[in-house]
Amino acid sequence: MAGGSGTRMAADMPKQFLPLAGRPVLMRTLEVFYQYDPALCLVMVLPAAHLIFWKQLCRQWSFDVPHHVVEGGRERFFSVKNGLLKIQQLRCAAQQPPKAGRDDLVAVHDAVRPLINVDFVGRCYEAASRYGSIVPVLPMTESVRRVAANGESQAEDRHGFFRVQTPQVFRADVLWNAYQQDYRPEFTDDASVVEASGERVYVVNGLRENLKITMPEDMVLAEYWLKGK
Amino acid sequence: MAGGSGTRMAADMPKQFLPLAGRPVLMRTLEVFYQYDPALCLVMVLPAAHLIFWKQLCRQWSFDVPHHVVEGGRERFFSVKNGLLKIQQLRCAAQQPPKAGRDDLVAVHDAVRPLINVDFVGRCYEAASRYGSIVPVLPMTESVRRVAANGESQAEDRHGFFRVQTPQVFRADVLWNAYQQDYRPEFTDDASVVEASGERVYVVNGLRENLKITMPEDMVLAEYWLKGK
């Protein structure tokens, strides 16, 4: 997922194309999945306005990781849906109907999280093949507070709460069914969509350096992590 | 608050003494409060093992911001309590009994948050003089999940949740009374202690760069923010 056409796009737009330790963020992300398994079917969902730019960038960088490109939607939900539709089409073209088996998995990943690695991606896929639906999470390190509209607030015990990362990995049929629901604003990630369809979601340990690059300071941090490798 | 004698100390120990853009973290933090109001009574709570080292460091850097130093306790709770006791003692010595008035405020701040500034500290004090008890907070940007012991999990609507920062500012009598309670493990910050004593806590807008330096990557980020100034 590399952005839809919605409100968040304007701010997110430049960073995913910026070079990070010498290579655009999106290319790093795709490469990790490709290194994990070159047979994966990679689908990148991009804002309509960036499709041509991305093609030019791939040519310019001689980027040779095979992947499909799909146009994003109004909200993240619709972007993921477009991606899933593409996967279905590719399957039909290849005469591979959905198997609904344990090995038939779809990972959904934020393209602006380039600091994943092959081990971590492998752990996520393996957990999903065992549990069906998984998300990587990290514990909260800051105190957490619930705030009401009038400014009054209440402490929450942070120990039960976790911050959610991607890739989130699901059985293909489960994810496809979940995305047949109507959109709701509380769908902030794929796990929340899958859960709303009645499925249980399990967690795996997230990766500390797997940050989402949205602010200028995130690029600084990402460079730091990459230099350490 | 610059660390107690508890389990977290070992990991936190070095960073607060490390130079950040040319000056130890703790000195930067104290300087901001001093710049805000040179008449403030500054009390730094340090682990017992670091008291002498800190004195040496102050001499070495010719650090001249006047402040008192107090030994920390087993948990943050006991460290804050030691700090409050020092404030009471200083008051008694100066024959200033607690006034319990609106102007009599105590700010509790994590010393490893050096990226505060005079404006922000001022906003916190002013809000506390209006509302009695305030904490600075920032919205959650990541999806949030509640995880049960068996690994099952449930999405939480992140929109009501906020990440808590410091300085947390309180009326002196309110904070003092709150710290007469018995310690509980869910006291992760001062607001949770004050709230448990029956007081309402209000929120003010936090500061994006006001990060807590605990991990090596936090120093990198802190340098970045300081360079931008």
Coordinates of N, CA and C in Angstrom, one line a residue, chain B residues 78-209:
Chain B
F78 N 8.4 6.5 44.0 CA 9.2 6.8 45.2 C 10.2 8.0 44.9
S79 N 10.7 8.0 43.7 CA 11.6 9.1 43.3 C 10.8 10.4 43.3
V80 N 9.6 10.4 42.8 CA 8.9 11.7 42.8 C 8.6 12.1 44.2
K81 N 8.2 11.1 45.0 CA 7.9 11.4 46.4 C 9.1 12.0 47.1
N82 N 10.3 11.5 46.9 CA 11.5 12.1 47.4 C 11.7 13.5 47.0
G83 N 11.4 13.8 45.7 CA 11.5 15.1 45.2 C 10.5 16.1 45.9
L84 N 9.3 15.6 46.1 CA 8.3 16.4 46.8 C 8.7 16.7 48.2
L85 N 9.2 15.7 48.8 CA 9.7 15.9 50.2 C 10.7 17.0 50.3
K86 N 11.6 17.0 49.3 CA 12.7 18.0 49.3 C 12.1 19.4 49.1
I87 N 11.1 19.5 48.3 CA 10.4 20.8 48.1 C 9.7 21.3 49.4
Q88 N 9.1 20.3 50.1 CA 8.5 20.7 51.4 C 9.6 21.2 52.4
Q89 N 10.7 20.5 52.4 CA 11.8 20.9 53.3 C 12.3 22.3 53.0
L90 N 12.5 22.5 51.7 CA 13.0 23.8 51.3 C 12.0 24.9 51.7
R91 N 10.7 24.6 51.5 CA 9.7 25.6 51.9 C 9.8 25.9 53.4
C92 N 9.9 24.8 54.2 CA 9.9 25.0 55.6 C 11.1 25.8 56.0
A93 N 12.3 25.5 55.4 CA 13.5 26.2 55.7 C 13.3 27.7 55.3
A94 N 12.6 28.0 54.3 CA 12.3 29.3 53.9 C 11.1 29.9 54.5
Q95 N 10.5 29.1 55.5 CA 9.3 29.5 56.2 C 8.2 29.9 55.2
Q96 N 8.0 29.1 54.1 CA 6.9 29.2 53.2 C 6.0 28.0 53.3
P97 N 5.1 27.9 54.1 CA 4.2 26.8 54.1 C 3.4 26.6 52.8
P98 N 3.0 25.4 52.5 CA 2.3 25.2 51.2 C 1.1 26.2 51.2
K99 N 0.9 26.9 50.1 CA -0.1 27.9 50.0 C -1.4 27.4 49.5
A100 N -1.4 26.2 48.8 CA -2.6 25.6 48.2 C -3.3 26.6 47.3
G101 N -2.6 27.6 46.8 CA -3.2 28.5 45.9 C -3.0 28.2 44.5
R102 N -3.6 28.9 43.6 CA -3.5 28.6 42.2 C -2.1 28.8 41.6
D103 N -1.3 29.7 42.3 CA 0.0 30.0 41.8 C 1.1 29.0 42.3
D104 N 0.7 28.2 43.2 CA 1.6 27.3 43.8 C 1.6 26.0 43.1
L105 N 2.5 25.9 42.1 CA 2.5 24.7 41.2 C 3.7 23.9 41.2
V106 N 3.6 22.6 41.0 CA 4.8 21.7 40.8 C 4.7 21.1 39.5
A107 N 5.8 21.2 38.7 CA 5.9 20.5 37.4 C 6.8 19.3 37.6
V108 N 6.4 18.1 37.2 CA 7.2 16.9 37.2 C 7.6 16.6 35.8
H109 N 8.9 16.5 35.5 CA 9.4 16.3 34.2 C 10.4 15.1 34.1
D110 N 10.3 14.4 33.0 CA 11.3 13.4 32.7 C 12.6 14.1 32.3
A111 N 13.7 13.9 33.0 CA 14.9 14.6 32.6 C 15.4 14.2 31.2
V112 N 15.1 13.0 30.8 CA 15.5 12.5 29.5 C 14.6 13.0 28.4
R113 N 13.8 14.1 28.6 CA 13.1 14.8 27.6 C 13.6 16.2 27.5
P114 N 14.8 16.3 26.8 CA 15.5 17.6 26.8 C 15.0 18.6 25.7
L115 N 14.0 18.1 24.9 CA 13.7 18.9 23.7 C 12.4 19.8 23.9
I116 N 12.1 20.0 25.2 CA 11.1 21.0 25.5 C 11.7 22.4 25.2
N117 N 10.8 23.4 25.2 CA 11.3 24.7 25.1 C 10.5 25.6 26.0
V118 N 10.9 26.9 26.1 CA 10.4 27.8 27.1 C 8.9 28.0 26.8
D119 N 8.5 28.2 25.5 CA 7.1 28.4 25.2 C 6.2 27.2 25.7
F120 N 6.7 26.0 25.4 CA 5.9 24.8 25.8 C 5.8 24.7 27.3
V121 N 6.9 24.9 28.0 CA 6.9 24.8 29.5 C 5.9 25.9 30.0
G122 N 5.9 27.1 29.4 CA 5.0 28.1 29.8 C 3.6 27.8 29.6
R123 N 3.3 27.2 28.5 CA 1.9 26.7 28.2 C 1.4 25.7 29.3
C124 N 2.3 24.8 29.7 CA 2.0 23.8 30.7 C 1.6 24.4 32.0
Y125 N 2.5 25.3 32.5 CA 2.3 26.0 33.8 C 1.0 26.8 33.7
E126 N 0.8 27.5 32.6 CA -0.4 28.4 32.5 C -1.7 27.5 32.6
A127 N -1.7 26.4 31.8 CA -2.9 25.5 31.8 C -3.1 25.0 33.2
A128 N -2.0 24.7 33.9 CA -2.2 24.1 35.3 C -2.7 25.2 36.3
S129 N -2.4 26.4 36.1 CA -2.9 27.4 37.0 C -4.4 27.7 36.7
R130 N -4.8 27.3 35.5 CA -6.3 27.4 35.2 C -7.0 26.1 35.7
Y131 N -6.5 25.0 35.3 CA -7.2 23.7 35.5 C -6.8 22.9 36.7
G132 N -5.7 23.2 37.3 CA -5.2 22.5 38.5 C -4.3 21.3 38.2
S133 N -4.6 20.5 37.3 CA -3.8 19.3 37.0 C -3.8 19.1 35.5
I134 N -2.6 19.2 34.9 CA -2.6 19.0 33.4 C -1.4 18.1 33.0
V135 N -1.7 17.4 31.9 CA -0.6 16.6 31.2 C -0.6 17.0 29.7
P136 N 0.6 17.1 29.1 CA 0.6 17.3 27.7 C 0.5 15.9 27.0
V137 N -0.3 15.9 25.9 CA -0.6 14.6 25.2 C -0.5 14.8 23.7
L138 N -0.2 13.8 23.0 CA -0.3 13.8 21.5 C -1.1 12.6 21.1
P139 N -1.8 12.8 19.9 CA -2.7 11.7 19.4 C -1.8 10.5 19.0
M140 N -2.4 9.3 19.1 CA -1.8 8.1 18.5 C -1.8 8.2 17.0
T141 N -0.7 7.8 16.4 CA -0.7 7.8 14.9 C -0.8 6.3 14.4
E142 N -0.5 5.4 15.3 CA -0.5 4.0 14.8 C -1.8 3.3 15.2
S143 N -2.2 2.3 14.6 CA -3.4 1.5 15.0 C -3.0 0.9 16.3
V144 N -4.1 0.7 17.2 CA -3.9 0.2 18.5 C -4.7 -1.1 18.7
R145 N -4.1 -2.0 19.5 CA -4.7 -3.3 19.6 C -4.6 -3.8 21.1
R146 N -5.7 -4.3 21.6 CA -5.6 -4.9 23.0 C -5.3 -6.4 22.8
V147 N -4.4 -6.9 23.6 CA -4.0 -8.3 23.4 C -4.2 -9.0 24.7
A148 N -4.9 -10.2 24.6 CA -5.1 -11.0 25.8 C -4.0 -12.0 26.0
A149 N -3.9 -12.6 27.2 CA -2.8 -13.5 27.5 C -2.7 -14.6 26.5
N150 N -3.8 -15.1 25.9 CA -3.8 -16.2 25.0 C -3.4 -15.8 23.6
G151 N -3.0 -14.6 23.4 CA -2.6 -14.1 22.1 C -3.7 -13.6 21.2
E152 N -4.9 -13.8 21.6 CA -6.0 -13.2 20.8 C -6.0 -11.7 21.1
S153 N -6.5 -11.0 20.1 CA -6.4 -9.6 20.2 C -7.7 -8.9 19.7
Q154 N -7.8 -7.6 19.9 CA -9.0 -6.9 19.5 C -8.6 -5.4 19.2
A155 N -9.1 -5.0 18.1 CA -8.8 -3.6 17.7 C -9.4 -2.6 18.6
E156 N -8.7 -1.5 18.9 CA -9.2 -0.4 19.7 C -9.3 0.8 18.8
D157 N -10.3 1.6 19.0 CA -10.4 2.8 18.2 C -9.4 3.8 18.8
R158 N -8.4 4.1 18.0 CA -7.3 4.9 18.5 C -7.7 6.4 18.7
H159 N -8.8 6.8 18.2 CA -9.1 8.2 18.2 C -9.3 8.8 19.6
G160 N -9.7 8.0 20.5 CA -9.9 8.4 21.9 C -8.6 8.4 22.7
F161 N -7.6 7.8 22.1 CA -6.3 7.5 22.9 C -5.2 8.5 22.6
F162 N -4.5 8.9 23.6 CA -3.4 9.8 23.5 C -2.2 9.3 24.2
R163 N -1.0 9.7 23.7 CA 0.3 9.4 24.3 C 0.7 10.5 25.2
V164 N 1.1 10.1 26.4 CA 1.3 11.1 27.5 C 2.8 11.6 27.5
Q165 N 3.0 12.9 27.7 CA 4.4 13.4 27.8 C 4.5 14.0 29.2
T166 N 5.6 14.7 29.4 CA 5.9 15.6 30.5 C 6.4 16.9 30.0
P167 N 6.4 18.0 30.7 CA 6.1 18.1 32.1 C 4.6 18.0 32.4
Q168 N 4.3 17.3 33.5 CA 2.9 17.3 34.0 C 2.9 18.2 35.2
V169 N 1.9 19.1 35.2 CA 2.0 20.2 36.2 C 0.7 20.2 37.0
F170 N 0.9 20.4 38.3 CA -0.2 20.2 39.3 C -0.1 21.3 40.4
R171 N -1.3 21.6 41.0 CA -1.2 22.4 42.2 C -0.5 21.6 43.2
A172 N 0.4 22.3 44.0 CA 1.3 21.6 44.9 C 0.6 20.8 45.9
D173 N -0.5 21.3 46.5 CA -1.2 20.6 47.5 C -1.9 19.3 46.9
V174 N -2.4 19.4 45.7 CA -3.0 18.3 45.1 C -2.0 17.1 44.8
L175 N -0.8 17.5 44.3 CA 0.2 16.5 44.0 C 0.7 15.9 45.3
W176 N 0.9 16.7 46.3 CA 1.4 16.2 47.6 C 0.4 15.2 48.2
N177 N -0.8 15.6 48.2 CA -1.8 14.7 48.8 C -1.9 13.4 48.0
A178 N -1.8 13.5 46.7 CA -1.9 12.3 45.8 C -0.7 11.3 46.2
Y179 N 0.4 11.9 46.4 CA 1.6 11.0 46.7 C 1.6 10.4 48.1
Q180 N 0.5 10.7 48.9 CA 0.4 10.1 50.2 C -0.3 8.7 50.1
Q181 N -0.8 8.4 48.9 CA -1.3 7.1 48.6 C -0.3 6.0 48.6
D182 N -0.7 4.7 48.8 CA 0.2 3.6 48.6 C 0.6 3.5 47.2
Y183 N 1.8 3.0 46.9 CA 2.2 2.7 45.6 C 1.4 1.6 44.9
R184 N 1.1 1.8 43.6 CA 0.5 0.8 42.8 C 1.2 0.7 41.4
P185 N 1.4 -0.5 40.9 CA 2.2 -0.7 39.7 C 1.6 0.1 38.5
E186 N 0.3 0.3 38.5 CA -0.3 1.0 37.4 C 0.0 2.5 37.4
F187 N 0.7 3.0 38.4 CA 1.1 4.4 38.4 C 2.3 4.6 37.5
T188 N 2.0 4.8 36.2 CA 3.1 5.0 35.2 C 3.5 6.4 35.0
D189 N 2.7 7.3 35.5 CA 3.0 8.8 35.5 C 2.4 9.5 36.6
D190 N 2.6 10.8 36.8 CA 2.1 11.5 37.9 C 0.6 11.7 37.8
A191 N 0.1 11.9 36.5 CA -1.3 12.1 36.3 C -2.1 10.9 36.8
S192 N -1.6 9.7 36.6 CA -2.3 8.5 37.1 C -2.4 8.5 38.6
V193 N -1.4 9.0 39.3 CA -1.4 9.1 40.8 C -2.4 10.1 41.2
V194 N -2.4 11.3 40.6 CA -3.3 12.3 41.0 C -4.7 11.9 40.8
E195 N -4.9 11.3 39.6 CA -6.3 10.8 39.3 C -6.8 9.8 40.3
A196 N -5.9 8.9 40.7 CA -6.3 7.9 41.7 C -6.7 8.5 43.0
S197 N -6.2 9.7 43.3 CA -6.6 10.4 44.5 C -7.9 11.1 44.4
G198 N -8.6 11.0 43.3 CA -9.9 11.6 43.1 C -9.9 12.9 42.3
E199 N -8.8 13.3 41.8 CA -8.8 14.6 41.1 C -9.0 14.4 39.6
R200 N -9.5 15.4 39.0 CA -9.6 15.4 37.5 C -8.3 15.9 36.9
V201 N -7.9 15.2 35.8 CA -6.7 15.7 35.1 C -7.1 16.1 33.7
Y202 N -6.6 17.3 33.3 CA -6.9 17.9 32.0 C -5.7 17.7 31.1
V203 N -5.9 17.9 29.8 CA -4.8 17.7 28.8 C -4.5 19.0 28.1
V204 N -3.2 19.2 27.7 CA -2.8 20.2 26.8 C -2.1 19.6 25.6
N205 N -2.0 20.3 24.5 CA -1.3 19.8 23.4 C 0.2 19.5 23.7
G206 N 0.6 18.3 23.4 CA 2.0 18.0 23.6 C 2.9 18.6 22.4
L207 N 4.1 18.2 22.5 CA 5.1 18.8 21.5 C 5.7 17.6 20.8
R208 N 5.6 17.6 19.4 CA 6.0 16.5 18.6 C 7.5 16.1 18.9
E209 N 8.4 17.0 19.1 CA 9.8 16.7 19.2 C 10.2 16.3 20.7

